[in-house]
mmCIF file of C-alpha atoms and ligand atoms in Angstrom:
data_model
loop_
_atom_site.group_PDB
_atom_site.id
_atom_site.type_symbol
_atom_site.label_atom_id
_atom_site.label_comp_id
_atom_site.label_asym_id
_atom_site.label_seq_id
_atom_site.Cartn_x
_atom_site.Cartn_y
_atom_site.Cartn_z
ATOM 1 C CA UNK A 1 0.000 0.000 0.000
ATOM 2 C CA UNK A 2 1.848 2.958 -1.077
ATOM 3 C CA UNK A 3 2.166 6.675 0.505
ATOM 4 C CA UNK A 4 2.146 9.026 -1.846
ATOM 5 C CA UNK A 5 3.715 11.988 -0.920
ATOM 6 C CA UNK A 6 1.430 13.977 -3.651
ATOM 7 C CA UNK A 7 1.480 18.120 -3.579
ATOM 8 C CA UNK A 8 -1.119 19.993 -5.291
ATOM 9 C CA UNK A 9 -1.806 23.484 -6.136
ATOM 10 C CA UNK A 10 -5.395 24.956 -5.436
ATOM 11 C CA UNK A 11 -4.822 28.580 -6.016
ATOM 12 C CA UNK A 12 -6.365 28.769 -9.647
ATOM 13 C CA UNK A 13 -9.911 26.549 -8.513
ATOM 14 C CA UNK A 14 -12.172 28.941 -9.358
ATOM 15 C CA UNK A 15 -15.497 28.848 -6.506
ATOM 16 C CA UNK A 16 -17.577 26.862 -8.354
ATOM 17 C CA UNK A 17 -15.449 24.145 -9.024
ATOM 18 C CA UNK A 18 -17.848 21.421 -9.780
ATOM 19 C CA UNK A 19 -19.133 22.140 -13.128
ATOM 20 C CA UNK A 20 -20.430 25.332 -12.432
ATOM 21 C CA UNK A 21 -22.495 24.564 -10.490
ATOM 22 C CA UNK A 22 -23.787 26.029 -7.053
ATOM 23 C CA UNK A 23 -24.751 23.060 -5.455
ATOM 24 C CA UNK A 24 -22.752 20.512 -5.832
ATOM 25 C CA UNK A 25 -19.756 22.539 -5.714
ATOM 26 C CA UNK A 26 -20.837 23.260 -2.075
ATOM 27 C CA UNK A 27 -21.458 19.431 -1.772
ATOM 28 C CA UNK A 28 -17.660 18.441 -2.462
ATOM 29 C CA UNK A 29 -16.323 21.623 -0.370
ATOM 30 C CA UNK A 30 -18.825 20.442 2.780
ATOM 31 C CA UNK A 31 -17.640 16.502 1.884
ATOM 32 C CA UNK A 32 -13.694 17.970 1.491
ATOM 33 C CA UNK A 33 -13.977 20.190 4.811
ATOM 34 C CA UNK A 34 -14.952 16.584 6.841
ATOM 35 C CA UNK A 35 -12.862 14.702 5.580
ATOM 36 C CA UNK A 36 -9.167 16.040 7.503
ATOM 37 C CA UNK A 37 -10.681 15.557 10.549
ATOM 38 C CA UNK A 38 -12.691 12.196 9.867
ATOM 39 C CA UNK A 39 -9.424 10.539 8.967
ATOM 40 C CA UNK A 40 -7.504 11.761 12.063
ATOM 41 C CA UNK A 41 -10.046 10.194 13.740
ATOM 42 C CA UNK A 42 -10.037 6.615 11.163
ATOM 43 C CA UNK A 43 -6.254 6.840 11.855
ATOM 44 C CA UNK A 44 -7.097 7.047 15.952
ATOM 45 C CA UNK A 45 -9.598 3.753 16.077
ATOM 46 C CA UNK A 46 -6.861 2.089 14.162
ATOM 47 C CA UNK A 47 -3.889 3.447 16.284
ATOM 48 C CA UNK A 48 -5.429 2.531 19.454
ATOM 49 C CA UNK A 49 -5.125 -1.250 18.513
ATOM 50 C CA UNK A 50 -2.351 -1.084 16.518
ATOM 51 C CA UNK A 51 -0.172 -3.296 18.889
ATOM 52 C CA UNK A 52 -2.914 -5.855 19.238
ATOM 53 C CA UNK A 53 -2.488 -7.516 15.600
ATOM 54 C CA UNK A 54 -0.443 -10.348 15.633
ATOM 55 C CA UNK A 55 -1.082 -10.372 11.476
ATOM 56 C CA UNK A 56 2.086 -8.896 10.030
ATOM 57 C CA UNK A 57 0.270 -8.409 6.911
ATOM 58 C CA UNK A 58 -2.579 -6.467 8.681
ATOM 59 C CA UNK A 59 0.209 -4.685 10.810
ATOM 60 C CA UNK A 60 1.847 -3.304 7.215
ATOM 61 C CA UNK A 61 -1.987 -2.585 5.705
ATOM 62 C CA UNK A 62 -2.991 -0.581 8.721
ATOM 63 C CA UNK A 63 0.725 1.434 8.653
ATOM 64 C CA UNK A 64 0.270 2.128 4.875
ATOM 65 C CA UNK A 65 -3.855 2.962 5.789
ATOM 66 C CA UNK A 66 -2.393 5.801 8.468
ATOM 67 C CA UNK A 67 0.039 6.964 5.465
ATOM 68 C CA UNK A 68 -2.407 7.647 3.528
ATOM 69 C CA UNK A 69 -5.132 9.012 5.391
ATOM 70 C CA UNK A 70 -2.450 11.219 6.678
ATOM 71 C CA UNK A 71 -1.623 12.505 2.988
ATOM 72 C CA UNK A 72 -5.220 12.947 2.052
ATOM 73 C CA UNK A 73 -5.917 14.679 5.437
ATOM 74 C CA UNK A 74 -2.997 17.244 4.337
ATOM 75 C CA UNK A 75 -4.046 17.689 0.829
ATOM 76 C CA UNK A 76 -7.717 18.363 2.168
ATOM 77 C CA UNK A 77 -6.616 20.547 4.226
ATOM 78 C CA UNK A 78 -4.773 22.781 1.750
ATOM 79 C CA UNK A 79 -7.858 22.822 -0.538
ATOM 80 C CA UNK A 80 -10.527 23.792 2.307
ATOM 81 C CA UNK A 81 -8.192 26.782 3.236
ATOM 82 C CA UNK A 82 -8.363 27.833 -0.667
ATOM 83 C CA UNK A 83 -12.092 27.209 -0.198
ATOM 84 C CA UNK A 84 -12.353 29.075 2.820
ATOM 85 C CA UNK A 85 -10.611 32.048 1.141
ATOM 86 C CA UNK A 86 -13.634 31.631 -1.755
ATOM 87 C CA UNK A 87 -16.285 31.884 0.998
ATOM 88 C CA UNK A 88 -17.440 28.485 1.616
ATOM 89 C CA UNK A 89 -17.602 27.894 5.524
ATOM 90 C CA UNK A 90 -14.967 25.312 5.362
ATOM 91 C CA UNK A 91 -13.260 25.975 8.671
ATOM 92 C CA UNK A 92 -16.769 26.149 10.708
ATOM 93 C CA UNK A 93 -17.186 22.651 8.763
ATOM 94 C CA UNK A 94 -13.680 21.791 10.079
ATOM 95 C CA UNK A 95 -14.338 22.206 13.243
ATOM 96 C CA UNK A 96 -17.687 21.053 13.993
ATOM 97 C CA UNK A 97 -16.347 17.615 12.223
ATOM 98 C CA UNK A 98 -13.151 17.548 14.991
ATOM 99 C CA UNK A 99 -15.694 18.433 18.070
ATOM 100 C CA UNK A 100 -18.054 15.465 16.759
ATOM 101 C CA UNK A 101 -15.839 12.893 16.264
ATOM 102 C CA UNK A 102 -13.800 13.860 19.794
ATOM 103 C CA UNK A 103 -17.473 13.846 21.136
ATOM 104 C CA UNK A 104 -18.356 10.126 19.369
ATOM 105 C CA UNK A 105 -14.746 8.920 20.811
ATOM 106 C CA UNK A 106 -15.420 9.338 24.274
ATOM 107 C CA UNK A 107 -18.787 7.599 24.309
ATOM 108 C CA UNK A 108 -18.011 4.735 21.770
ATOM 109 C CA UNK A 109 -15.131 1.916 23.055
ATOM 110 C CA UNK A 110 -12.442 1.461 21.051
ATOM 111 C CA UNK A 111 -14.472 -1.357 18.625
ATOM 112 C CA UNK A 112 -17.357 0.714 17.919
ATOM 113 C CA UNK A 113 -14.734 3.678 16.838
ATOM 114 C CA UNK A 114 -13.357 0.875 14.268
ATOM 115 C CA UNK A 115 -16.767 0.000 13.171
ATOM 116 C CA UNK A 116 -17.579 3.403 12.125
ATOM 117 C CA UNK A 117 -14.603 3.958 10.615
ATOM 118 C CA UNK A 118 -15.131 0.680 8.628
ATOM 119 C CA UNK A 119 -18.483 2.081 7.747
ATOM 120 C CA UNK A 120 -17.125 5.347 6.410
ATOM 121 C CA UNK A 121 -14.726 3.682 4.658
ATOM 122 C CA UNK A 122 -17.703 1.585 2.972
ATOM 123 C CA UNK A 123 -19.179 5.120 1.296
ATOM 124 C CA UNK A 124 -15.372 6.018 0.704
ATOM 125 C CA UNK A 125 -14.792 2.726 -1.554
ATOM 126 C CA UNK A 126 -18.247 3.749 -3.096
ATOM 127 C CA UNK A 127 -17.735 6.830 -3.788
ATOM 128 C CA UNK A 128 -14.037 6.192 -5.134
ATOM 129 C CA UNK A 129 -15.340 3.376 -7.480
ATOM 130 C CA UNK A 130 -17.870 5.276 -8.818
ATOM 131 C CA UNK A 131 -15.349 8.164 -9.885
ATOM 132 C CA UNK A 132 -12.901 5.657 -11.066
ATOM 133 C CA UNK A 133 -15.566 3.598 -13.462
ATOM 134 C CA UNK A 134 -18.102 6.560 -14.424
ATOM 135 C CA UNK A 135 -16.745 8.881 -16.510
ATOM 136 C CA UNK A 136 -19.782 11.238 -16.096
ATOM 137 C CA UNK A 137 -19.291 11.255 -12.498
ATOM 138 C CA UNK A 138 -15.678 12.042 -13.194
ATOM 139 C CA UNK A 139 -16.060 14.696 -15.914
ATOM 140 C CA UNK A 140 -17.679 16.968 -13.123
ATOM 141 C CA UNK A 141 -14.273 17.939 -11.499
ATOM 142 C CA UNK A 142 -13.370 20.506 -14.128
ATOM 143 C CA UNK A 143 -10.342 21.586 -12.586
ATOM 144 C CA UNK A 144 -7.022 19.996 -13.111
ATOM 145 C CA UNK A 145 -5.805 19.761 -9.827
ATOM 146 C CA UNK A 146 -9.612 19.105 -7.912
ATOM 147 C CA UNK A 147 -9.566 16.093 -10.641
ATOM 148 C CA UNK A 148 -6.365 14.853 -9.437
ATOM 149 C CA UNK A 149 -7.274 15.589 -5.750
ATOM 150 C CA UNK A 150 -9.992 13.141 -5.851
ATOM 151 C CA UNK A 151 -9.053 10.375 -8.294
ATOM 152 C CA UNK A 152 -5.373 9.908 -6.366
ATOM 153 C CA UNK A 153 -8.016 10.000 -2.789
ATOM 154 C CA UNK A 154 -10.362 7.913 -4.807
ATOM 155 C CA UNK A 155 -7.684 5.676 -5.574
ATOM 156 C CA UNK A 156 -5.869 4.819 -2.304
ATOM 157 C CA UNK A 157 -9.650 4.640 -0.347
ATOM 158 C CA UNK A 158 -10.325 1.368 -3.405
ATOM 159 C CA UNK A 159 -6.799 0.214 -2.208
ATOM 160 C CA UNK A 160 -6.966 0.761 1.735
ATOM 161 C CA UNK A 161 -10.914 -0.061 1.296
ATOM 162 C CA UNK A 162 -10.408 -3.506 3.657
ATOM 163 C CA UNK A 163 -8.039 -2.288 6.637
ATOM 164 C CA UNK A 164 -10.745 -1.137 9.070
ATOM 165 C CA UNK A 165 -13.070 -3.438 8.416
ATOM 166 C CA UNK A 166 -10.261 -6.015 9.028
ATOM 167 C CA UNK A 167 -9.194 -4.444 12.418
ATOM 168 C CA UNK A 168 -12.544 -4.200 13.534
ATOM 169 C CA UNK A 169 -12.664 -8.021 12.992
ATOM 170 C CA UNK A 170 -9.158 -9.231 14.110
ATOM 171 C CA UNK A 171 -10.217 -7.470 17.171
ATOM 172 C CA UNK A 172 -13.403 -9.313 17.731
ATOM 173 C CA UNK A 173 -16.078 -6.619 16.589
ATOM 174 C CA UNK A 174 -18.764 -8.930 15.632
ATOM 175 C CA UNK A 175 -21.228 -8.926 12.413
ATOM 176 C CA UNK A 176 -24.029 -7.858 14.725
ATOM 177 C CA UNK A 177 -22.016 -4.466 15.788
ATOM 178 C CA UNK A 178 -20.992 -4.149 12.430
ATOM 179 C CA UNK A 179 -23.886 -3.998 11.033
ATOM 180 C CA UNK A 180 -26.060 -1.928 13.759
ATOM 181 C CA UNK A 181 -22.983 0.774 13.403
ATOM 182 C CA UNK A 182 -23.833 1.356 9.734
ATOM 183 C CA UNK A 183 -27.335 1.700 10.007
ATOM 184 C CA UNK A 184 -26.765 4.452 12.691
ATOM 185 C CA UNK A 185 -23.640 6.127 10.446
ATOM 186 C CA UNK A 186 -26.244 6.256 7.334
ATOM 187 C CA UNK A 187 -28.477 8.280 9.119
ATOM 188 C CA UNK A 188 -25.969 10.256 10.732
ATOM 189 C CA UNK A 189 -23.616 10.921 8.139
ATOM 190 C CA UNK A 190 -26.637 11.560 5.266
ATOM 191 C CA UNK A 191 -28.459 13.853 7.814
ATOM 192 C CA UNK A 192 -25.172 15.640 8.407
ATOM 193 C CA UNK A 193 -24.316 15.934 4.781
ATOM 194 C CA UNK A 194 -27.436 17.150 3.797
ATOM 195 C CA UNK A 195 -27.722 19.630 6.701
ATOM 196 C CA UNK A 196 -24.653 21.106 6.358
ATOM 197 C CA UNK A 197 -24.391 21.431 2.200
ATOM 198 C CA UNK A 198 -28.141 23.669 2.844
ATOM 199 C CA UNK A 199 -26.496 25.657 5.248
ATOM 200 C CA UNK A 200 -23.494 26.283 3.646
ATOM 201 C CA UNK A 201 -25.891 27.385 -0.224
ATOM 202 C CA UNK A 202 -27.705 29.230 2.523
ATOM 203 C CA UNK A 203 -25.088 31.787 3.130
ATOM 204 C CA UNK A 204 -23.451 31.690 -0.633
ATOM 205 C CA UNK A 205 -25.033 35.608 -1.211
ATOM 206 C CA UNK A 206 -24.272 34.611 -4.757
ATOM 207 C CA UNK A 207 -26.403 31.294 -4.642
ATOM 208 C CA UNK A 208 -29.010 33.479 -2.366
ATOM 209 C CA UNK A 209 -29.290 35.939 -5.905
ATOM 210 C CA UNK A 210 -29.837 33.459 -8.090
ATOM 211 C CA UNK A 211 -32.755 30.909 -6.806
ATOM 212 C CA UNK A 212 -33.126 29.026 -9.734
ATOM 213 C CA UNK A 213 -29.483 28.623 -10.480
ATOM 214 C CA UNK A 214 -29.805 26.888 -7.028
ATOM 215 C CA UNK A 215 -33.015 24.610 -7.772
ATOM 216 C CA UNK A 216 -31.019 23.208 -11.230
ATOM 217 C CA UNK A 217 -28.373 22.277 -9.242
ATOM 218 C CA UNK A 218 -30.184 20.209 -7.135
ATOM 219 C CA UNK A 219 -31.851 18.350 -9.795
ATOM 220 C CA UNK A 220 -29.040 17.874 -11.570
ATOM 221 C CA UNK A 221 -27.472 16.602 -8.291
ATOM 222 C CA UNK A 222 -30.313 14.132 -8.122
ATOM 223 C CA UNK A 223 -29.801 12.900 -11.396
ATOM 224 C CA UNK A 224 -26.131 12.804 -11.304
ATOM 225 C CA UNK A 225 -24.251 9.035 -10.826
ATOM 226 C CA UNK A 226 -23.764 10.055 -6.873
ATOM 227 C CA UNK A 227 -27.716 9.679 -6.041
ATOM 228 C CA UNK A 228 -27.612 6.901 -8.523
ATOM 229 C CA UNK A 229 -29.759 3.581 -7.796
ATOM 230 C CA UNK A 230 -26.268 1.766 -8.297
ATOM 231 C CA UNK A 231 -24.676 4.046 -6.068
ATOM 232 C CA UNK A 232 -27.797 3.044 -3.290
ATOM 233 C CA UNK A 233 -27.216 -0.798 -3.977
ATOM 234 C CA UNK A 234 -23.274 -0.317 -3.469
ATOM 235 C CA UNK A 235 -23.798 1.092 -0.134
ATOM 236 C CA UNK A 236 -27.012 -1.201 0.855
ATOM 237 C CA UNK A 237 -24.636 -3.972 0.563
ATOM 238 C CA UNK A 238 -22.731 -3.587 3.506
ATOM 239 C CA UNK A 239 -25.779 -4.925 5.446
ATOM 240 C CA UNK A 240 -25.681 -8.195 3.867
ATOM 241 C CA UNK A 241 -24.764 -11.090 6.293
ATOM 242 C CA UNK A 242 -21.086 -12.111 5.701
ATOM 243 C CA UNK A 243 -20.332 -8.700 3.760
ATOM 244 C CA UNK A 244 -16.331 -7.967 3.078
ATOM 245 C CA UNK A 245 -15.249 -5.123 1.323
ATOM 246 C CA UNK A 246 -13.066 -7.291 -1.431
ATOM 247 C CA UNK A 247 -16.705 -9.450 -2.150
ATOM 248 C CA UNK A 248 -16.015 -6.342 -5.128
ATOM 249 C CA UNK A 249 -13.092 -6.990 -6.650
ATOM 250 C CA UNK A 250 -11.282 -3.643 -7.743
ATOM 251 C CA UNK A 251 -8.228 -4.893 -8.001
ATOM 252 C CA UNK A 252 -8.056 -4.493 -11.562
ATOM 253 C CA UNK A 253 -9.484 -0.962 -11.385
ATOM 254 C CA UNK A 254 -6.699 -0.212 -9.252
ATOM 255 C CA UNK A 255 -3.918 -1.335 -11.089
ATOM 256 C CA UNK A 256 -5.858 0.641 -14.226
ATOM 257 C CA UNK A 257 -5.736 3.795 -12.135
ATOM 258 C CA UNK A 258 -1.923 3.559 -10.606
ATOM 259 C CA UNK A 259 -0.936 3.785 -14.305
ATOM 260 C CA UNK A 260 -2.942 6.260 -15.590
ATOM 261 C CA UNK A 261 -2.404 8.828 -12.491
ATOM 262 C CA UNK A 262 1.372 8.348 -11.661
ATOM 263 C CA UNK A 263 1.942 6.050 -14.790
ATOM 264 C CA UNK A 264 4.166 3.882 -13.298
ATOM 265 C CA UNK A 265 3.571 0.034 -13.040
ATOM 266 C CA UNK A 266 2.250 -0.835 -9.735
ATOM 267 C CA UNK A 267 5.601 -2.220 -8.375
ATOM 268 C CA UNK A 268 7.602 0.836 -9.233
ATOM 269 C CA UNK A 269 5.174 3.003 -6.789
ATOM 270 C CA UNK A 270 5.438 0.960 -3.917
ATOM 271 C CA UNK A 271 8.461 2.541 -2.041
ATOM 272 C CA UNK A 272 6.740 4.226 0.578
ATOM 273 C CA UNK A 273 7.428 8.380 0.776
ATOM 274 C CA UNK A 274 8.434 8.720 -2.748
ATOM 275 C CA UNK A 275 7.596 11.845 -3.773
ATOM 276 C CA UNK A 276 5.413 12.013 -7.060
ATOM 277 C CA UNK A 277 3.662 15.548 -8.458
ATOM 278 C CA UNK A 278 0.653 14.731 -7.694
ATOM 279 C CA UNK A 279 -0.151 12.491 -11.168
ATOM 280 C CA UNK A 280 -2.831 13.536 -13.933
ATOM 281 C CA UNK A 281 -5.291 11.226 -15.442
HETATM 282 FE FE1 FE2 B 301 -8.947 9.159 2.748
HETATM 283 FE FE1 FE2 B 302 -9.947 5.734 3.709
#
């Protein structure tokens, strides 16, 4: 699992970076401004049973899972401060995300913490295979270096996509927590989502002008590949009985989409901290 030390430039993104368009460009800046903090805390529930695997394969998968969450975390980070200087409440996002998860942490024991994070990483596999197999979900991100922030994320979440959910196992979480966890993370997270992307259109002025501008975003949101009814199934089928994340195999997606971002063969970009440009499709 490589770490990809990747460095991107966000100063040219213009505000609406997501094909014009008000709404779901304040979808991806609300989804980009939780994400930092959401993977500090992924990187925590793994951390805090890091020297209970006994697996020295799992032991390498969960080091190369902090790597990159780390990277991605960074690379956020630097695009919701370019965001924040556009006017999107990034930091307010930022923060609320940090308090919540800090909040979650001290009520949930350490296996609950992993099965949430191997719940999020569920709708992170989703969403990544959907951007790296639908070319109209990828021709949204307009914007060189937004494209290549979220196909190299979408990329290392399809290869990373097992570690939590592994953990949580070789720790003992059962199928019963598992499964209880995501039901309470769909409502959570979607309620979240949704409540925070109308808040943040809410004080756009510009969006606040232009009502209709606003109400064909949203049904072009709603008939975009990420409300999709294959996007729905993907995520439904965590609940199945016996679910693991590699029942989908995208290992050949992967390999597809380590060439065509850093165009390397898979072997060459395995030294961990090499430092690559940040790739282009
Ligand atoms: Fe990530
Ligand atoms: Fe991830």
């Amino acid at each position: 699992m490589p770490v990809r030390d990747v460095d991107l430039r966000f100063e040219e993104v213009p505000k609406y970076f997501v094909a014009g368009d008000i709404v779901m460009s304040h979808l991806f800046a609300v989804l980009s401004a939780t994400f930092p903090d959401g993977e500090e805390s992924f990187v925590r529930s793994v951390a805090a049973v890091r020297d209970r695997i006994d697996d020295d394969q799992l032991a390498e998968d969960v080091d190369g899972f902090v790597g990159q969450e780390s990277m991605h975390g960074r690379e956020h980070r630097a695009f919701n401060r370019h965001l924040a200087a556009l006017g999107y409440p990034t930091r307010r996002v930022e923060r609320y995300t940090e308090v919540a998860y800090r909040w979650f942490e001290r009520v949930a024991g350490p296996k609950v913490h992993l099965a949430a994070t191997a719940a999020l990483e569920h709708y992170t596999a989703t969403l990544a295979e959907l951007l790296l197999t639908d070319s109209d979900a990828r021709a949204v991100f307009e914007h060189d270096a937004v494209r290549r922030l979220f196909l190299w994320h979408a990329l290392e979440e399809s290869e990373h996509k097992a570690v939590a959910f592994d953990t949580f196992r070789h720790v003992g979480g059962t199928e019963r927590m598992r499964r209880i966890t995501m039901t309470a993370v769909h409502m959570d997270f979607l309620l979240e989502l949704v409540a925070m992307t109308a808040v943040s259109v809410a004080l756009d002025g510009n969006a606040r002008r232009h009502p209709t501008q606003v109400l064909r975003g949203l049904g072009r949101l709603l008939r975009s590949p990420f409300v999709s009814a294959g996007a729905v199934r993907q995520l439904a089928q965590y609940q199945r009985r016996g679910f693991h994340p590699n029942d989908r195999d995208t290992t050949g997606l992967v390999a597809t989409w380590r060439h065509r971002l850093f165009g390397a063969t898979p072997e060459a970009i395995t030294d961990p901290g090499r430092r690559v440009a940040g790739g282009s499709e």
